[in-house]
Amino acid sequence: MTLAVAVAPLEKTPLETYVPPAKPSLIGLSRAELAERLGAIGVAPAQRKMRAQQLWHWMYVRGARDFAEMTNVSKEMRATLAEHCTVDRPEVVAEQISADGTRKWLLRLPSGDDVQKAHEVECVYIPETDRGTLCVSSQVGCTLNCSFCHTGTQRLVRNLTAGEIVGQVMVARDRLGDWIDRETPNGNRLVTNVVMMGMGEPLYNFEAVRDALLIVTDNEGIGISRRRVTLSTSGVVPNIARTGDEIGVMLAISLHAVRDELRDELVPLNRKYPLKELLQACRDYPGASNARRITFEYVMLKGVNDSLDDARRLVQLLKGIPAKINLIPFNPWPGSKYECSDWDQIEKFSEYVFNAGYSSPVRTPRGRDILAACGQLKSETEKLSVRERDALRAMAMTD
C-alpha cells in the first residue's frame, strides 16, 4: 500500500472578512467615493466635488488626523463630518527601532464587529542615505505557503482594505513628522519609496492594493512617484499585466529558483503558474524597459539554490527581460530547515550574474534585531513564543 504524502495547499482561504466600524474612516476612498460619501450625509450635489477636494488635500497633503484641523471647512460641515466619519488610520500598538535605524510598527486594525478580534499587521521603515523605504503589508497573514518565509507560516486571516494600506503610509509620515509642514533644511521627504513586500501576497488583494497605490502616487496628495513604488509578487500571473495597466508601478518577482521542481517546493504557487508562464508575463509587462527594469528577488539558501550552475541557469532564464537581480541573504527563523548561503558563495554568485550583464546587488539585511528583515514579519495575530523570539534575536546578533 502506498501512503499519500500530505501536500500543503497552494492558497489559503481567508478566515474572516472586513467589518467596517460604525463611523468609517475616509482614508482610502477615491475622489469619486469621497463625493459619494458626502452625498450620503447630506452635502448638496453642487458642493460635493469641491468638498471632496478639500478633504483630499487635508488628508493626503497635510495629514490631518481630525476634522477640527480643517480650517477652511465650515464649522457646521466639520461637525457633520465628525458625526458620521473619521480620518482614522491604523493604531500603533508597538514601535521598535533597530540599531541600524530601521523602525517596525505593529499596527492594530479595529473591526466593526464586537465579536471579532482586532487584527494586527507589521510595517517597516528602512532609512538609507539616499532614500527612505516603507515596506507595506497587504494582508493579515498570507495567502501563500512559501517554505522559506516566516510570514507564510501563518494563517490568512483577511485582506486589508485600501484604507488600511494607505493608512500604513500615513502612520509612517505621522511617526516621522513627514507631512508638508515638516521643518527641515532642504524639505526632503523621509518616506521616498514604498514597497509592497510586507505581509501578504498583493496580487491576491488586487483591487484594494490598486486603489491604495493610486492614492499613494497621486500628485495632488501623498505624491510618491510610481517609479519609487514597487509591488512584489510570488507570481500571480493573471494579475501581473493588470498591475502594469491599472497601477503602473515597478514590478518585483519573488523568484528564488531556476528549476520548476525546486520552485514548486520553495514557492508552491509555482505548481499553478510555472516558470515559463511567469517569465512570459514578465516579458509582456506593460512599461518594462531598461529604464524600468523588473527586479527578480532571489533568496540565497545554502546548498539549495546557490551554486554557479544555478547562477548560469538564472542568466539564461532572464534573457530578453529588462531585469536586475536582488540577492537576499536568507533571514533565519526558528523551525526553518534552511540556512543562509556562505558569504563567499554569495559573492561568487553575484559576480557571475554581474559579469553576464545584470545588476546583482546583495541586499544588506536590515532590522534583524527587531525581526523586521525580509521574510521575518509575523503579526501578533499569531504570537511568537518567548523561545522563538530569543532564538530569532540570537540569530540576528551572530551575523
CSV table of C-alpha atoms in Angstrom, one decimal:
chain,number,residue,atom,x,y,z
A,1,MET,CA,0.0,0.0,0.0
A,2,THR,CA,1.3,3.4,-0.9
A,3,LEU,CA,0.9,6.2,1.6
A,4,ALA,CA,-0.2,9.6,0.3
A,5,VAL,CA,2.2,12.4,1.1
A,6,ALA,CA,0.5,15.5,2.5
A,7,VAL,CA,0.9,18.5,0.3
A,8,ALA,CA,0.3,22.0,1.5
A,9,PRO,CA,-2.5,23.8,-0.3
A,10,LEU,CA,-1.3,26.3,-2.9
A,11,GLU,CA,-3.5,29.0,-1.5
A,12,LYS,CA,-5.2,29.6,1.9
A,13,THR,CA,-8.8,30.7,2.3
A,14,PRO,CA,-9.4,33.9,4.3
A,15,LEU,CA,-10.8,33.1,7.8
A,16,GLU,CA,-12.6,36.4,8.1
A,17,THR,CA,-13.8,39.4,6.2
A,18,TYR,CA,-13.5,43.1,6.9
A,19,VAL,CA,-16.3,44.6,9.1
A,20,PRO,CA,-16.3,48.4,8.9
A,21,PRO,CA,-16.8,50.4,12.1
A,22,ALA,CA,-20.0,52.3,12.7
A,23,LYS,CA,-18.1,55.5,11.8
A,24,PRO,CA,-15.9,54.5,8.9
A,25,SER,CA,-12.7,56.3,8.0
A,26,LEU,CA,-12.5,58.3,4.8
A,27,ILE,CA,-8.9,57.2,4.3
A,28,GLY,CA,-8.6,55.1,1.2
A,29,LEU,CA,-11.6,56.5,-0.7
A,30,SER,CA,-11.1,57.9,-4.2
A,31,ARG,CA,-12.3,61.4,-5.0
A,32,ALA,CA,-15.4,59.9,-6.6
A,33,GLU,CA,-16.0,57.7,-3.5
A,34,LEU,CA,-15.5,60.8,-1.2
A,35,ALA,CA,-18.1,62.7,-3.2
A,36,GLU,CA,-20.5,59.8,-2.9
A,37,ARG,CA,-19.9,59.6,0.9
A,38,LEU,CA,-20.5,63.3,1.2
A,39,GLY,CA,-23.8,62.9,-0.7
A,40,ALA,CA,-24.9,60.2,1.7
A,41,ILE,CA,-24.5,62.6,4.7
A,42,GLY,CA,-26.5,65.4,3.0
A,43,VAL,CA,-23.9,67.5,1.2
A,44,ALA,CA,-25.6,69.2,-1.8
A,45,PRO,CA,-24.6,67.9,-5.3
A,46,ALA,CA,-23.1,71.3,-6.3
A,47,GLN,CA,-20.7,71.2,-3.3
A,48,ARG,CA,-19.5,67.6,-3.4
A,49,LYS,CA,-16.6,67.9,-5.8
A,50,MET,CA,-15.2,71.0,-4.0
A,51,ARG,CA,-15.6,69.5,-0.6
A,52,ALA,CA,-14.1,66.2,-1.7
A,53,GLN,CA,-11.0,68.1,-3.0
A,54,GLN,CA,-10.8,69.9,0.4
A,55,LEU,CA,-10.8,66.7,2.3
A,56,TRP,CA,-8.3,65.1,-0.1
A,57,HIS,CA,-5.9,68.0,0.5
A,58,TRP,CA,-6.2,67.9,4.3
A,59,MET,CA,-5.9,64.1,4.4
A,60,TYR,CA,-3.1,63.4,1.9
A,61,VAL,CA,-1.1,66.6,1.8
A,62,ARG,CA,-1.3,67.9,5.3
A,63,GLY,CA,-2.0,64.6,7.1
A,64,ALA,CA,-4.9,65.9,9.2
A,65,ARG,CA,-5.9,63.5,11.9
A,66,ASP,CA,-9.2,65.2,12.9
A,67,PHE,CA,-11.8,67.2,11.1
A,68,ALA,CA,-11.2,70.1,13.6
A,69,GLU,CA,-7.9,70.7,11.8
A,70,MET,CA,-9.6,71.5,8.5
A,71,THR,CA,-9.7,75.3,9.0
A,72,ASN,CA,-11.1,76.2,5.5
A,73,VAL,CA,-14.1,73.9,6.1
A,74,SER,CA,-17.1,75.5,7.8
A,75,LYS,CA,-17.7,74.5,11.5
A,76,GLU,CA,-21.1,73.1,10.5
A,77,MET,CA,-19.6,70.9,7.9
A,78,ARG,CA,-16.9,69.7,10.2
A,79,ALA,CA,-19.5,68.8,12.8
A,80,THR,CA,-21.5,66.8,10.2
A,81,LEU,CA,-18.4,65.0,9.1
A,82,ALA,CA,-17.4,64.2,12.7
A,83,GLU,CA,-20.8,62.8,13.3
A,84,HIS,CA,-20.7,60.3,10.5
A,85,CYS,CA,-17.0,59.7,9.6
A,86,THR,CA,-13.4,59.8,10.8
A,87,VAL,CA,-9.9,60.2,9.3
A,88,ASP,CA,-8.5,57.4,11.4
A,89,ARG,CA,-5.6,55.3,10.3
A,90,PRO,CA,-4.3,52.1,11.9
A,91,GLU,CA,-3.3,52.4,15.6
A,92,VAL,CA,0.3,52.0,16.5
A,93,VAL,CA,0.4,49.5,19.4
A,94,ALA,CA,4.2,48.9,19.4
A,95,GLU,CA,7.2,50.5,17.8
A,96,GLN,CA,10.7,49.0,17.7
A,97,ILE,CA,13.8,50.8,16.5
A,98,SER,CA,16.8,48.7,15.3
A,99,ALA,CA,20.4,49.5,16.0
A,100,ASP,CA,20.7,50.3,12.2
A,101,GLY,CA,17.8,52.8,12.3
A,102,THR,CA,15.1,50.5,10.9
A,103,ARG,CA,11.7,51.0,12.5
A,104,LYS,CA,9.0,48.5,12.8
A,105,TRP,CA,5.4,49.3,13.8
A,106,LEU,CA,2.8,46.8,14.9
A,107,LEU,CA,-0.5,48.3,13.7
A,108,ARG,CA,-3.9,47.4,15.0
A,109,LEU,CA,-6.8,47.4,12.6
A,110,PRO,CA,-10.1,47.9,14.5
A,111,SER,CA,-13.1,45.8,13.5
A,112,GLY,CA,-16.7,47.0,13.5
A,113,ASP,CA,-17.7,43.6,14.9
A,114,ASP,CA,-17.7,43.4,18.7
A,115,VAL,CA,-17.2,39.6,18.5
A,116,GLN,CA,-14.3,39.8,16.0
A,117,LYS,CA,-10.8,40.3,17.4
A,118,ALA,CA,-8.9,43.4,16.2
A,119,HIS,CA,-6.4,42.4,13.6
A,120,GLU,CA,-2.7,43.4,13.5
A,121,VAL,CA,-0.1,43.8,10.8
A,122,GLU,CA,3.5,44.9,10.7
A,123,CYS,CA,5.0,47.8,8.7
A,124,VAL,CA,8.7,48.6,8.4
A,125,TYR,CA,10.6,51.8,7.6
A,126,ILE,CA,14.2,51.5,6.3
A,127,PRO,CA,16.3,54.7,6.2
A,128,GLU,CA,19.2,55.0,3.9
A,129,THR,CA,21.5,57.8,2.9
A,130,ASP,CA,19.7,58.5,-0.4
A,131,ARG,CA,16.2,57.2,0.4
A,132,GLY,CA,13.7,56.1,3.0
A,133,THR,CA,11.8,52.9,2.1
A,134,LEU,CA,8.5,51.9,3.7
A,135,CYS,CA,7.6,48.2,3.5
A,136,VAL,CA,3.8,47.9,3.5
A,137,SER,CA,1.6,44.9,4.1
A,138,SER,CA,-1.4,43.8,2.0
A,139,GLN,CA,-3.0,41.0,4.1
A,140,VAL,CA,-3.3,39.9,7.7
A,141,GLY,CA,-1.2,36.7,7.3
A,142,CYS,CA,-0.6,35.5,3.8
A,143,THR,CA,-2.4,33.5,1.1
A,144,LEU,CA,0.7,31.6,0.2
A,145,ASN,CA,2.9,28.9,1.8
A,146,CYS,CA,6.5,29.8,0.7
A,147,SER,CA,8.6,27.3,2.6
A,148,PHE,CA,11.5,29.7,3.4
A,149,CYS,CA,9.3,32.7,4.6
A,150,HIS,CA,8.2,33.1,8.2
A,151,THR,CA,5.1,35.2,7.3
A,152,GLY,CA,4.0,32.3,5.0
A,153,THR,CA,3.7,30.0,8.1
A,154,GLN,CA,0.7,32.0,9.4
A,155,ARG,CA,-2.9,31.6,8.5
A,156,LEU,CA,-4.6,34.0,6.1
A,157,VAL,CA,-6.9,36.0,8.3
A,158,ARG,CA,-8.2,38.5,5.8
A,159,ASN,CA,-7.3,41.0,3.1
A,160,LEU,CA,-6.6,44.6,4.0
A,161,THR,CA,-8.8,47.4,2.7
A,162,ALA,CA,-7.4,50.2,0.5
A,163,GLY,CA,-7.7,52.5,3.6
A,164,GLU,CA,-5.7,50.1,5.8
A,165,ILE,CA,-3.0,50.0,3.1
A,166,VAL,CA,-2.8,53.8,2.6
A,167,GLY,CA,-3.1,54.2,6.3
A,168,GLN,CA,0.3,52.5,6.8
A,169,VAL,CA,2.0,55.2,4.7
A,170,MET,CA,0.1,57.8,6.7
A,171,VAL,CA,1.2,56.3,10.0
A,172,ALA,CA,4.8,56.3,8.9
A,173,ARG,CA,4.5,60.0,8.0
A,174,ASP,CA,2.8,60.7,11.3
A,175,ARG,CA,5.5,59.0,13.3
A,176,LEU,CA,8.4,60.5,11.3
A,177,GLY,CA,6.8,64.0,11.2
A,178,ASP,CA,6.9,63.8,7.4
A,179,TRP,CA,4.0,65.9,6.3
A,180,ILE,CA,4.0,69.1,4.2
A,181,ASP,CA,4.8,71.5,7.1
A,182,ARG,CA,7.7,69.5,8.4
A,183,GLU,CA,10.6,71.9,9.2
A,184,THR,CA,13.8,70.7,7.5
A,185,PRO,CA,16.8,72.5,6.0
A,186,ASN,CA,16.1,71.1,2.5
A,187,GLY,CA,12.4,70.0,2.7
A,188,ASN,CA,13.3,66.4,1.6
A,189,ARG,CA,10.8,63.7,2.5
A,190,LEU,CA,11.8,60.9,4.8
A,191,VAL,CA,9.5,58.3,3.1
A,192,THR,CA,10.6,58.4,-0.5
A,193,ASN,CA,9.9,54.8,-1.6
A,194,VAL,CA,7.1,52.3,-1.0
A,195,VAL,CA,7.5,48.6,-1.5
A,196,MET,CA,4.5,46.2,-1.3
A,197,MET,CA,6.7,43.5,0.3
A,198,GLY,CA,5.3,43.2,3.8
A,199,MET,CA,2.8,40.6,5.0
A,200,GLY,CA,0.7,39.0,2.3
A,201,GLU,CA,0.6,38.5,-1.5
A,202,PRO,CA,-0.5,41.8,-3.0
A,203,LEU,CA,-1.9,40.3,-6.2
A,204,TYR,CA,-4.4,38.2,-4.2
A,205,ASN,CA,-5.8,41.5,-2.9
A,206,PHE,CA,-5.5,43.3,-6.3
A,207,GLU,CA,-8.4,45.8,-6.2
A,208,ALA,CA,-7.6,47.1,-2.7
A,209,VAL,CA,-3.8,47.3,-3.5
A,210,ARG,CA,-4.5,49.1,-6.8
A,211,ASP,CA,-6.9,51.6,-5.2
A,212,ALA,CA,-4.4,52.3,-2.4
A,213,LEU,CA,-1.4,52.8,-4.6
A,214,LEU,CA,-3.3,55.1,-6.9
A,215,ILE,CA,-3.8,57.3,-3.8
A,216,VAL,CA,-0.2,57.0,-2.7
A,217,THR,CA,1.1,58.0,-6.2
A,218,ASP,CA,-1.4,60.8,-6.7
A,219,ASN,CA,0.5,64.0,-7.5
A,220,GLU,CA,-2.1,66.1,-5.6
A,221,GLY,CA,-1.8,64.0,-2.5
A,222,ILE,CA,0.8,61.8,-1.0
A,223,GLY,CA,2.7,62.2,-4.2
A,224,ILE,CA,5.2,59.4,-4.3
A,225,SER,CA,6.4,58.7,-7.8
A,226,ARG,CA,5.2,55.5,-9.5
A,227,ARG,CA,8.9,54.8,-10.2
A,228,ARG,CA,9.5,54.8,-6.5
A,229,VAL,CA,6.7,52.3,-5.7
A,230,THR,CA,7.5,48.6,-6.2
A,231,LEU,CA,5.0,45.7,-6.0
A,232,SER,CA,6.4,42.3,-5.2
A,233,THR,CA,4.6,39.1,-6.2
A,234,SER,CA,5.3,35.5,-5.9
A,235,GLY,CA,3.9,35.0,-9.4
A,236,VAL,CA,0.1,35.5,-9.6
A,237,VAL,CA,0.3,35.5,-13.4
A,238,PRO,CA,-3.2,36.7,-14.3
A,239,ASN,CA,-2.8,39.9,-12.3
A,240,ILE,CA,0.7,40.9,-13.5
A,241,ALA,CA,-0.4,42.5,-16.7
A,242,ARG,CA,-3.2,44.3,-14.7
A,243,THR,CA,-0.6,45.7,-12.4
A,244,GLY,CA,1.2,47.4,-15.3
A,245,ASP,CA,-2.0,48.5,-17.0
A,246,GLU,CA,-4.0,49.7,-13.9
A,247,ILE,CA,-1.4,50.8,-11.4
A,248,GLY,CA,1.8,51.4,-13.4
A,249,VAL,CA,4.3,50.8,-10.6
A,250,MET,CA,7.6,48.9,-10.7
A,251,LEU,CA,7.4,45.1,-10.6
A,252,ALA,CA,9.4,42.7,-8.5
A,253,ILE,CA,9.2,38.9,-8.7
A,254,SER,CA,9.9,36.6,-5.8
A,255,LEU,CA,11.8,34.1,-8.0
A,256,HIS,CA,14.2,32.1,-5.7
A,257,ALA,CA,14.7,29.1,-8.0
A,258,VAL,CA,15.5,28.5,-11.6
A,259,ARG,CA,14.0,25.0,-11.9
A,260,ASP,CA,10.3,24.2,-11.6
A,261,GLU,CA,10.9,21.2,-9.3
A,262,LEU,CA,12.8,23.4,-6.8
A,263,ARG,CA,10.5,26.4,-7.1
A,264,ASP,CA,7.5,24.0,-6.5
A,265,GLU,CA,9.0,23.4,-3.1
A,266,LEU,CA,10.1,27.0,-2.2
A,267,VAL,CA,7.2,28.8,-3.8
A,268,PRO,CA,4.3,26.3,-4.1
A,269,LEU,CA,2.3,28.7,-6.2
A,270,ASN,CA,4.7,27.7,-9.0
A,271,ARG,CA,2.7,24.5,-9.4
A,272,LYS,CA,-0.2,26.7,-10.6
A,273,TYR,CA,1.8,29.2,-12.5
A,274,PRO,CA,5.2,27.6,-13.6
A,275,LEU,CA,8.3,29.5,-14.6
A,276,LYS,CA,7.5,29.5,-18.3
A,277,GLU,CA,4.2,31.3,-17.7
A,278,LEU,CA,5.6,33.6,-15.1
A,279,LEU,CA,8.6,34.7,-17.3
A,280,GLN,CA,6.3,35.3,-20.3
A,281,ALA,CA,4.2,37.6,-18.2
A,282,CYS,CA,7.3,39.5,-17.2
A,283,ARG,CA,8.4,39.8,-20.9
A,284,ASP,CA,4.9,41.2,-21.6
A,285,TYR,CA,4.8,43.5,-18.6
A,286,PRO,CA,3.5,46.9,-19.7
A,287,GLY,CA,6.2,49.6,-19.5
A,288,ALA,CA,9.1,47.3,-18.8
A,289,SER,CA,12.3,48.7,-20.3
A,290,ASN,CA,16.0,49.3,-19.5
A,291,ALA,CA,14.9,52.4,-17.6
A,292,ARG,CA,12.1,50.4,-15.8
A,293,ARG,CA,13.6,47.1,-15.1
A,294,ILE,CA,11.8,44.2,-13.4
A,295,THR,CA,13.5,43.2,-10.1
A,296,PHE,CA,13.9,39.5,-9.5
A,297,GLU,CA,14.3,38.6,-5.8
A,298,TYR,CA,16.5,35.6,-5.1
A,299,VAL,CA,16.9,34.4,-1.5
A,300,MET,CA,20.3,32.7,-1.0
A,301,LEU,CA,19.8,29.3,0.6
A,302,LYS,CA,22.9,27.2,1.4
A,303,GLY,CA,23.2,24.2,-0.8
A,304,VAL,CA,19.8,24.6,-2.2
A,305,ASN,CA,19.8,27.3,-4.9
A,306,ASP,CA,23.3,29.0,-4.6
A,307,SER,CA,25.5,27.0,-7.0
A,308,LEU,CA,27.2,28.6,-10.0
A,309,ASP,CA,25.1,26.3,-12.2
A,310,ASP,CA,22.1,28.0,-10.6
A,311,ALA,CA,23.6,31.4,-11.5
A,312,ARG,CA,24.1,30.2,-15.1
A,313,ARG,CA,20.5,29.0,-15.4
A,314,LEU,CA,19.3,32.3,-13.9
A,315,VAL,CA,21.1,34.3,-16.5
A,316,GLN,CA,19.7,32.1,-19.3
A,317,LEU,CA,16.2,32.2,-17.8
A,318,LEU,CA,16.0,36.0,-17.8
A,319,LYS,CA,17.4,36.5,-21.3
A,320,GLY,CA,15.4,39.2,-23.1
A,321,ILE,CA,13.8,40.6,-19.9
A,322,PRO,CA,15.0,44.1,-18.7
A,323,ALA,CA,16.0,42.9,-15.3
A,324,LYS,CA,18.0,43.3,-12.2
A,325,ILE,CA,18.6,40.5,-9.7
A,326,ASN,CA,18.3,41.3,-6.0
A,327,LEU,CA,20.2,38.7,-4.0
A,328,ILE,CA,18.8,38.3,-0.5
A,329,PRO,CA,20.8,36.6,2.3
A,330,PHE,CA,18.3,34.2,4.0
A,331,ASN,CA,17.0,35.6,7.3
A,332,PRO,CA,16.7,32.6,9.6
A,333,TRP,CA,13.8,31.9,11.9
A,334,PRO,CA,13.0,29.2,14.4
A,335,GLY,CA,11.9,25.9,12.8
A,336,SER,CA,13.2,26.8,9.3
A,337,LYS,CA,15.0,24.0,7.5
A,338,TYR,CA,17.2,26.4,5.5
A,339,GLU,CA,20.5,28.1,6.2
A,340,CYS,CA,21.9,31.3,4.6
A,341,SER,CA,24.5,30.7,1.9
A,342,ASP,CA,28.1,31.3,2.9
A,343,TRP,CA,29.2,34.9,2.1
A,344,ASP,CA,31.9,33.7,-0.3
A,345,GLN,CA,29.4,31.8,-2.3
A,346,ILE,CA,27.0,34.7,-2.4
A,347,GLU,CA,29.8,36.9,-3.8
A,348,LYS,CA,30.7,34.3,-6.4
A,349,PHE,CA,27.1,34.0,-7.4
A,350,SER,CA,26.7,37.8,-7.6
A,351,GLU,CA,30.0,38.2,-9.6
A,352,TYR,CA,28.8,35.6,-12.2
A,353,VAL,CA,25.4,37.4,-12.7
A,354,PHE,CA,27.1,40.8,-12.8
A,355,ASN,CA,29.6,39.7,-15.4
A,356,ALA,CA,26.7,38.4,-17.5
A,357,GLY,CA,25.4,42.0,-17.7
A,358,TYR,CA,22.9,42.1,-14.9
A,359,SER,CA,22.9,44.3,-11.9
A,360,SER,CA,23.1,41.9,-8.9
A,361,PRO,CA,23.2,43.8,-5.6
A,362,VAL,CA,23.3,41.8,-2.4
A,363,ARG,CA,20.6,43.2,-0.1
A,364,THR,CA,22.0,44.3,3.2
A,365,PRO,CA,20.0,42.7,5.9
A,366,ARG,CA,18.2,45.4,7.9
A,367,GLY,CA,16.4,45.3,11.2
A,368,ARG,CA,17.2,41.7,12.1
A,369,ASP,CA,17.5,42.5,15.8
A,370,ILE,CA,13.8,43.6,15.8
A,371,LEU,CA,12.6,40.8,13.5
A,372,ALA,CA,12.0,43.3,10.7
A,373,ALA,CA,14.1,41.8,8.0
A,374,CYS,CA,12.8,40.3,4.7
A,375,GLY,CA,10.8,37.2,5.4
A,376,GLN,CA,10.6,37.7,9.2
A,377,LEU,CA,7.4,39.6,9.5
A,378,LYS,CA,4.8,37.8,11.6
A,379,SER,CA,2.0,39.8,13.2
A,380,GLU,CA,0.9,39.5,16.8
A,381,THR,CA,-2.3,37.9,15.5
A,382,GLU,CA,-0.1,34.8,15.7
A,383,LYS,CA,2.2,35.4,18.6
A,384,LEU,CA,5.7,34.1,18.8
A,385,SER,CA,6.7,32.3,21.9
A,386,VAL,CA,9.4,33.8,24.1
A,387,ARG,CA,11.7,31.0,23.0
A,388,GLU,CA,11.1,31.8,19.3
A,389,ARG,CA,11.8,35.5,19.8
A,390,ASP,CA,15.0,34.8,21.8
A,391,ALA,CA,16.2,32.4,19.1
A,392,LEU,CA,15.5,34.9,16.3
A,393,ARG,CA,17.4,37.7,18.1
A,394,ALA,CA,20.3,35.3,18.8
A,395,MET,CA,20.4,34.5,15.0
A,396,ALA,CA,20.4,38.2,14.2
A,397,MET,CA,23.1,39.1,16.7
A,398,THR,CA,25.5,36.4,15.5
A,399,ASP,CA,25.5,37.6,11.8
